[in-house]
Amino acid sequence: MNIVVVRPGDLGESEISRWRELQGADPSLDNPFLSVEFALAMGRLRDYVRVAVIQDGGRTVGFFPYERHNFGIGKPLGGFLTTCHGLISVPDLVLDAKQLLRACRLSVFDFDHLVAGQPTFAEHQSDVRPAPVMDLSSGFDSYIEQVKQNSPKNYKTVRYKERKLGREQGEIRFEWDSTDPATLRTLLNWKSDQYRRTGRVDRFAQPWIVRLLDEMHAVRSESFAGVLTMVYAGDTPVAGHFGLRTAHTLVGWFPAYDTEYARYSPGIMHHLHMAEHAAGSGLRQVDMGKGGREYKSWLKSGDLYVAEGRVSRPSPAAAVHWMGRTPVNKARTIVLDRPHLYRIADRVLKGFGRMRTSAQNQPASAVVKEPWGVG
């Protein structure tokens, strides 16, 4: 095996074509965060992005995209922004993970959304977790029957609120794959507001992340694209989502809604419309990502699996990183595994968000208690 590390922008056309070929040949790699287009965009925006090109006998057999931070700390491509990472390679490629890190000049590599079962990282997995999906492979009608079985009461409630929204605010209209930059800005403003009022860090305060979304929104190809969707009541946008797709899979990324309409559960309503139009566009699944949101349990009709773990080589940097990260990761896992703890943590963060909002003299009406807003 020969491993050459390059910046994404240094990949040649033959290597880009080979990346797409490898990804398309393995269903477990059918995720836009594993696509070469995402790696190229990240490489244009962040100077710490690298790709290990893996060759065997002069033939390219795999790619390992990653981020190299100070002191050789390795992170998955896109880090906290993404819900899938791993090797893009021929099936069952087996490398010595520590030798891979050495070639990449990494002392440690943490992962929490790795494609489960990749042989190179299998012995370093500490846990494997389900990522709920809307399985549309048999069509939308088949999918929606599963949703009704999961929770008939929830489904009826959402459809009732949808009809009520239409009566009170205007006819419901859904837009699939909007190309309007202004619509994207509306969605990002909602999302920033959600981050603030729930005590989270506003990701869009970082200009490079906004630029990344703008770039992804502009991409249009058969195998990769950004997809912007929006639900309208009359001419008023009430809930939307921006995600990425391959030819077969749409990945949930940034859902948000207008808090003025929270009582109608616009987010969950949007998800159902999004699934219907995704199926109509030939997509086979919507990957909602792992996480503790209760609504996913009754919207899902299947699961994918992602792995958590850590690979390290003996070094002071790896030791310091372990002391800083491992307790936090364990605490997060405990919270996510216990719904009552997740709800408590969520309330604490929202309380922090309310205090911060109050300190900034923003109206108290920004606080939302609607559990199905879905953001």
JSON list of N, CA, C and O in Angstrom, two decimals, residues 191-203 293 345-358 360 366-368:
[
{"chain": "A", "resi": 191, "resn": "LYS", "atom": "N", "xyz": [-32.86, 29.52, 11.63]},
{"chain": "A", "resi": 191, "resn": "LYS", "atom": "CA", "xyz": [-31.98, 28.57, 12.32]},
{"chain": "A", "resi": 191, "resn": "LYS", "atom": "C", "xyz": [-31.10, 29.30, 13.33]},
{"chain": "A", "resi": 191, "resn": "LYS", "atom": "O", "xyz": [-30.88, 28.80, 14.45]},
{"chain": "A", "resi": 192, "resn": "SER", "atom": "N", "xyz": [-30.58, 30.46, 12.97]},
{"chain": "A", "resi": 192, "resn": "SER", "atom": "CA", "xyz": [-29.78, 31.24, 13.91]},
{"chain": "A", "resi": 192, "resn": "SER", "atom": "C", "xyz": [-30.60, 31.61, 15.14]},
{"chain": "A", "resi": 192, "resn": "SER", "atom": "O", "xyz": [-30.11, 31.55, 16.28]},
{"chain": "A", "resi": 193, "resn": "ASP", "atom": "N", "xyz": [-31.84, 31.99, 14.92]},
{"chain": "A", "resi": 193, "resn": "ASP", "atom": "CA", "xyz": [-32.73, 32.32, 16.03]},
{"chain": "A", "resi": 193, "resn": "ASP", "atom": "C", "xyz": [-32.94, 31.11, 16.92]},
{"chain": "A", "resi": 193, "resn": "ASP", "atom": "O", "xyz": [-32.95, 31.22, 18.15]},
{"chain": "A", "resi": 194, "resn": "GLN", "atom": "N", "xyz": [-33.11, 29.94, 16.30]},
{"chain": "A", "resi": 194, "resn": "GLN", "atom": "CA", "xyz": [-33.29, 28.72, 17.08]},
{"chain": "A", "resi": 194, "resn": "GLN", "atom": "C", "xyz": [-32.06, 28.42, 17.93]},
{"chain": "A", "resi": 194, "resn": "GLN", "atom": "O", "xyz": [-32.17, 28.07, 19.11]},
{"chain": "A", "resi": 195, "resn": "TYR", "atom": "N", "xyz": [-30.86, 28.55, 17.34]},
{"chain": "A", "resi": 195, "resn": "TYR", "atom": "CA", "xyz": [-29.64, 28.31, 18.10]},
{"chain": "A", "resi": 195, "resn": "TYR", "atom": "C", "xyz": [-29.58, 29.21, 19.33]},
{"chain": "A", "resi": 195, "resn": "TYR", "atom": "O", "xyz": [-29.25, 28.77, 20.43]},
{"chain": "A", "resi": 196, "resn": "ARG", "atom": "N", "xyz": [-29.90, 30.48, 19.13]},
{"chain": "A", "resi": 196, "resn": "ARG", "atom": "CA", "xyz": [-29.80, 31.43, 20.24]},
{"chain": "A", "resi": 196, "resn": "ARG", "atom": "C", "xyz": [-30.82, 31.14, 21.34]},
{"chain": "A", "resi": 196, "resn": "ARG", "atom": "O", "xyz": [-30.48, 31.13, 22.53]},
{"chain": "A", "resi": 197, "resn": "ARG", "atom": "N", "xyz": [-32.07, 30.89, 20.96]},
{"chain": "A", "resi": 197, "resn": "ARG", "atom": "CA", "xyz": [-33.10, 30.74, 21.98]},
{"chain": "A", "resi": 197, "resn": "ARG", "atom": "C", "xyz": [-33.01, 29.40, 22.70]},
{"chain": "A", "resi": 197, "resn": "ARG", "atom": "O", "xyz": [-33.58, 29.23, 23.77]},
{"chain": "A", "resi": 198, "resn": "THR", "atom": "N", "xyz": [-32.29, 28.43, 22.12]},
{"chain": "A", "resi": 198, "resn": "THR", "atom": "CA", "xyz": [-32.13, 27.13, 22.78]},
{"chain": "A", "resi": 198, "resn": "THR", "atom": "C", "xyz": [-30.75, 26.98, 23.43]},
{"chain": "A", "resi": 198, "resn": "THR", "atom": "O", "xyz": [-30.39, 25.90, 23.85]},
{"chain": "A", "resi": 199, "resn": "GLY", "atom": "N", "xyz": [-29.99, 28.06, 23.49]},
{"chain": "A", "resi": 199, "resn": "GLY", "atom": "CA", "xyz": [-28.72, 28.03, 24.19]},
{"chain": "A", "resi": 199, "resn": "GLY", "atom": "C", "xyz": [-27.59, 27.39, 23.45]},
{"chain": "A", "resi": 199, "resn": "GLY", "atom": "O", "xyz": [-26.55, 27.08, 24.04]},
{"chain": "A", "resi": 200, "resn": "ARG", "atom": "N", "xyz": [-27.76, 27.16, 22.14]},
{"chain": "A", "resi": 200, "resn": "ARG", "atom": "CA", "xyz": [-26.69, 26.57, 21.33]},
{"chain": "A", "resi": 200, "resn": "ARG", "atom": "C", "xyz": [-25.84, 27.66, 20.68]},
{"chain": "A", "resi": 200, "resn": "ARG", "atom": "O", "xyz": [-26.24, 28.82, 20.60]},
{"chain": "A", "resi": 201, "resn": "VAL", "atom": "N", "xyz": [-24.67, 27.26, 20.22]},
{"chain": "A", "resi": 201, "resn": "VAL", "atom": "CA", "xyz": [-23.80, 28.17, 19.48]},
{"chain": "A", "resi": 201, "resn": "VAL", "atom": "C", "xyz": [-24.37, 28.35, 18.07]},
{"chain": "A", "resi": 201, "resn": "VAL", "atom": "O", "xyz": [-24.73, 27.38, 17.40]},
{"chain": "A", "resi": 202, "resn": "ASP", "atom": "N", "xyz": [-24.45, 29.59, 17.62]},
{"chain": "A", "resi": 202, "resn": "ASP", "atom": "CA", "xyz": [-24.95, 29.88, 16.28]},
{"chain": "A", "resi": 202, "resn": "ASP", "atom": "C", "xyz": [-23.87, 29.54, 15.26]},
{"chain": "A", "resi": 202, "resn": "ASP", "atom": "O", "xyz": [-22.88, 30.26, 15.12]},
{"chain": "A", "resi": 203, "resn": "ARG", "atom": "N", "xyz": [-24.07, 28.47, 14.54]},
{"chain": "A", "resi": 203, "resn": "ARG", "atom": "CA", "xyz": [-23.07, 28.06, 13.55]},
{"chain": "A", "resi": 203, "resn": "ARG", "atom": "C", "xyz": [-22.90, 29.08, 12.44]},
{"chain": "A", "resi": 203, "resn": "ARG", "atom": "O", "xyz": [-21.83, 29.23, 11.87]},
{"chain": "A", "resi": 293, "resn": "ARG", "atom": "N", "xyz": [-33.95, 13.41, 19.13]},
{"chain": "A", "resi": 293, "resn": "ARG", "atom": "CA", "xyz": [-35.24, 14.03, 18.87]},
{"chain": "A", "resi": 293, "resn": "ARG", "atom": "C", "xyz": [-36.35, 12.99, 18.82]},
{"chain": "A", "resi": 293, "resn": "ARG", "atom": "O", "xyz": [-36.31, 12.04, 18.05]},
{"chain": "A", "resi": 345, "resn": "ALA", "atom": "N", "xyz": [-31.67, 18.17, 29.85]},
{"chain": "A", "resi": 345, "resn": "ALA", "atom": "CA", "xyz": [-30.58, 18.94, 29.25]},
{"chain": "A", "resi": 345, "resn": "ALA", "atom": "C", "xyz": [-31.11, 19.95, 28.26]},
{"chain": "A", "resi": 345, "resn": "ALA", "atom": "O", "xyz": [-30.64, 21.10, 28.19]},
{"chain": "A", "resi": 346, "resn": "ASP", "atom": "N", "xyz": [-32.12, 19.54, 27.50]},
{"chain": "A", "resi": 346, "resn": "ASP", "atom": "CA", "xyz": [-32.71, 20.45, 26.52]},
{"chain": "A", "resi": 346, "resn": "ASP", "atom": "C", "xyz": [-33.37, 21.64, 27.21]},
{"chain": "A", "resi": 346, "resn": "ASP", "atom": "O", "xyz": [-33.25, 22.78, 26.77]},
{"chain": "A", "resi": 347, "resn": "ARG", "atom": "N", "xyz": [-34.07, 21.38, 28.32]},
{"chain": "A", "resi": 347, "resn": "ARG", "atom": "CA", "xyz": [-34.71, 22.47, 29.07]},
{"chain": "A", "resi": 347, "resn": "ARG", "atom": "C", "xyz": [-33.67, 23.43, 29.64]},
{"chain": "A", "resi": 347, "resn": "ARG", "atom": "O", "xyz": [-33.87, 24.65, 29.65]},
{"chain": "A", "resi": 348, "resn": "VAL", "atom": "N", "xyz": [-32.55, 22.88, 30.14]},
{"chain": "A", "resi": 348, "resn": "VAL", "atom": "CA", "xyz": [-31.50, 23.73, 30.69]},
{"chain": "A", "resi": 348, "resn": "VAL", "atom": "C", "xyz": [-30.94, 24.65, 29.61]},
{"chain": "A", "resi": 348, "resn": "VAL", "atom": "O", "xyz": [-30.75, 25.85, 29.82]},
{"chain": "A", "resi": 349, "resn": "LEU", "atom": "N", "xyz": [-30.66, 24.10, 28.43]},
{"chain": "A", "resi": 349, "resn": "LEU", "atom": "CA", "xyz": [-30.13, 24.91, 27.34]},
{"chain": "A", "resi": 349, "resn": "LEU", "atom": "C", "xyz": [-31.12, 25.96, 26.90]},
{"chain": "A", "resi": 349, "resn": "LEU", "atom": "O", "xyz": [-30.76, 27.10, 26.62]},
{"chain": "A", "resi": 350, "resn": "LYS", "atom": "N", "xyz": [-32.41, 25.59, 26.85]},
{"chain": "A", "resi": 350, "resn": "LYS", "atom": "CA", "xyz": [-33.42, 26.57, 26.46]},
{"chain": "A", "resi": 350, "resn": "LYS", "atom": "C", "xyz": [-33.54, 27.69, 27.51]},
{"chain": "A", "resi": 350, "resn": "LYS", "atom": "O", "xyz": [-33.75, 28.85, 27.17]},
{"chain": "A", "resi": 351, "resn": "GLY", "atom": "N", "xyz": [-33.39, 27.30, 28.79]},
{"chain": "A", "resi": 351, "resn": "GLY", "atom": "CA", "xyz": [-33.41, 28.31, 29.83]},
{"chain": "A", "resi": 351, "resn": "GLY", "atom": "C", "xyz": [-32.26, 29.28, 29.68]},
{"chain": "A", "resi": 351, "resn": "GLY", "atom": "O", "xyz": [-32.42, 30.50, 29.84]},
{"chain": "A", "resi": 352, "resn": "PHE", "atom": "N", "xyz": [-31.09, 28.74, 29.35]},
{"chain": "A", "resi": 352, "resn": "PHE", "atom": "CA", "xyz": [-29.93, 29.59, 29.10]},
{"chain": "A", "resi": 352, "resn": "PHE", "atom": "C", "xyz": [-30.19, 30.51, 27.91]},
{"chain": "A", "resi": 352, "resn": "PHE", "atom": "O", "xyz": [-29.86, 31.69, 27.94]},
{"chain": "A", "resi": 353, "resn": "GLY", "atom": "N", "xyz": [-30.81, 29.94, 26.88]},
{"chain": "A", "resi": 353, "resn": "GLY", "atom": "CA", "xyz": [-31.12, 30.75, 25.70]},
{"chain": "A", "resi": 353, "resn": "GLY", "atom": "C", "xyz": [-32.09, 31.88, 26.02]},
{"chain": "A", "resi": 353, "resn": "GLY", "atom": "O", "xyz": [-31.95, 32.99, 25.51]},
{"chain": "A", "resi": 354, "resn": "ARG", "atom": "N", "xyz": [-33.08, 31.59, 26.88]},
{"chain": "A", "resi": 354, "resn": "ARG", "atom": "CA", "xyz": [-34.03, 32.63, 27.25]},
{"chain": "A", "resi": 354, "resn": "ARG", "atom": "C", "xyz": [-33.35, 33.76, 28.03]},
{"chain": "A", "resi": 354, "resn": "ARG", "atom": "O", "xyz": [-33.64, 34.94, 27.81]},
{"chain": "A", "resi": 355, "resn": "MET", "atom": "N", "xyz": [-32.45, 33.38, 28.95]},
{"chain": "A", "resi": 355, "resn": "MET", "atom": "CA", "xyz": [-31.73, 34.40, 29.70]},
{"chain": "A", "resi": 355, "resn": "MET", "atom": "C", "xyz": [-30.87, 35.27, 28.78]},
{"chain": "A", "resi": 355, "resn": "MET", "atom": "O", "xyz": [-30.81, 36.48, 28.92]},
{"chain": "A", "resi": 356, "resn": "ARG", "atom": "N", "xyz": [-30.22, 34.61, 27.82]},
{"chain": "A", "resi": 356, "resn": "ARG", "atom": "CA", "xyz": [-29.38, 35.36, 26.89]},
{"chain": "A", "resi": 356, "resn": "ARG", "atom": "C", "xyz": [-30.23, 36.27, 26.02]},
{"chain": "A", "resi": 356, "resn": "ARG", "atom": "O", "xyz": [-29.88, 37.42, 25.75]},
{"chain": "A", "resi": 357, "resn": "THR", "atom": "N", "xyz": [-31.40, 35.75, 25.57]},
{"chain": "A", "resi": 357, "resn": "THR", "atom": "CA", "xyz": [-32.30, 36.55, 24.76]},
{"chain": "A", "resi": 357, "resn": "THR", "atom": "C", "xyz": [-32.81, 37.76, 25.54]},
{"chain": "A", "resi": 357, "resn": "THR", "atom": "O", "xyz": [-32.86, 38.87, 25.04]},
{"chain": "A", "resi": 358, "resn": "SER", "atom": "N", "xyz": [-33.16, 37.52, 26.82]},
{"chain": "A", "resi": 358, "resn": "SER", "atom": "CA", "xyz": [-33.65, 38.61, 27.65]},
{"chain": "A", "resi": 358, "resn": "SER", "atom": "C", "xyz": [-32.58, 39.68, 27.84]},
{"chain": "A", "resi": 358, "resn": "SER", "atom": "O", "xyz": [-32.85, 40.88, 27.80]},
{"chain": "A", "resi": 360, "resn": "GLN", "atom": "N", "xyz": [-30.37, 40.49, 25.83]},
{"chain": "A", "resi": 360, "resn": "GLN", "atom": "CA", "xyz": [-30.19, 41.23, 24.58]},
{"chain": "A", "resi": 360, "resn": "GLN", "atom": "C", "xyz": [-31.43, 42.05, 24.23]},
{"chain": "A", "resi": 360, "resn": "GLN", "atom": "O", "xyz": [-31.55, 42.60, 23.14]},
{"chain": "A", "resi": 366, "resn": "ALA", "atom": "N", "xyz": [-40.19, 35.18, 21.53]},
{"chain": "A", "resi": 366, "resn": "ALA", "atom": "CA", "xyz": [-39.28, 34.31, 20.76]},
{"chain": "A", "resi": 366, "resn": "ALA", "atom": "C", "xyz": [-39.17, 32.93, 21.38]},
{"chain": "A", "resi": 366, "resn": "ALA", "atom": "O", "xyz": [-38.70, 32.01, 20.75]},
{"chain": "A", "resi": 367, "resn": "VAL", "atom": "N", "xyz": [-39.62, 32.78, 22.65]},
{"chain": "A", "resi": 367, "resn": "VAL", "atom": "CA", "xyz": [-39.52, 31.48, 23.31]},
{"chain": "A", "resi": 367, "resn": "VAL", "atom": "C", "xyz": [-40.64, 30.57, 22.81]},
{"chain": "A", "resi": 367, "resn": "VAL", "atom": "O", "xyz": [-41.81, 30.94, 22.81]},
{"chain": "A", "resi": 368, "resn": "VAL", "atom": "N", "xyz": [-40.27, 29.36, 22.38]},
{"chain": "A", "resi": 368, "resn": "VAL", "atom": "CA", "xyz": [-41.23, 28.43, 21.81]},
{"chain": "A", "resi": 368, "resn": "VAL", "atom": "C", "xyz": [-41.26, 27.14, 22.62]},
{"chain": "A", "resi": 368, "resn": "VAL", "atom": "O", "xyz": [-40.22, 26.58, 22.94]}
]
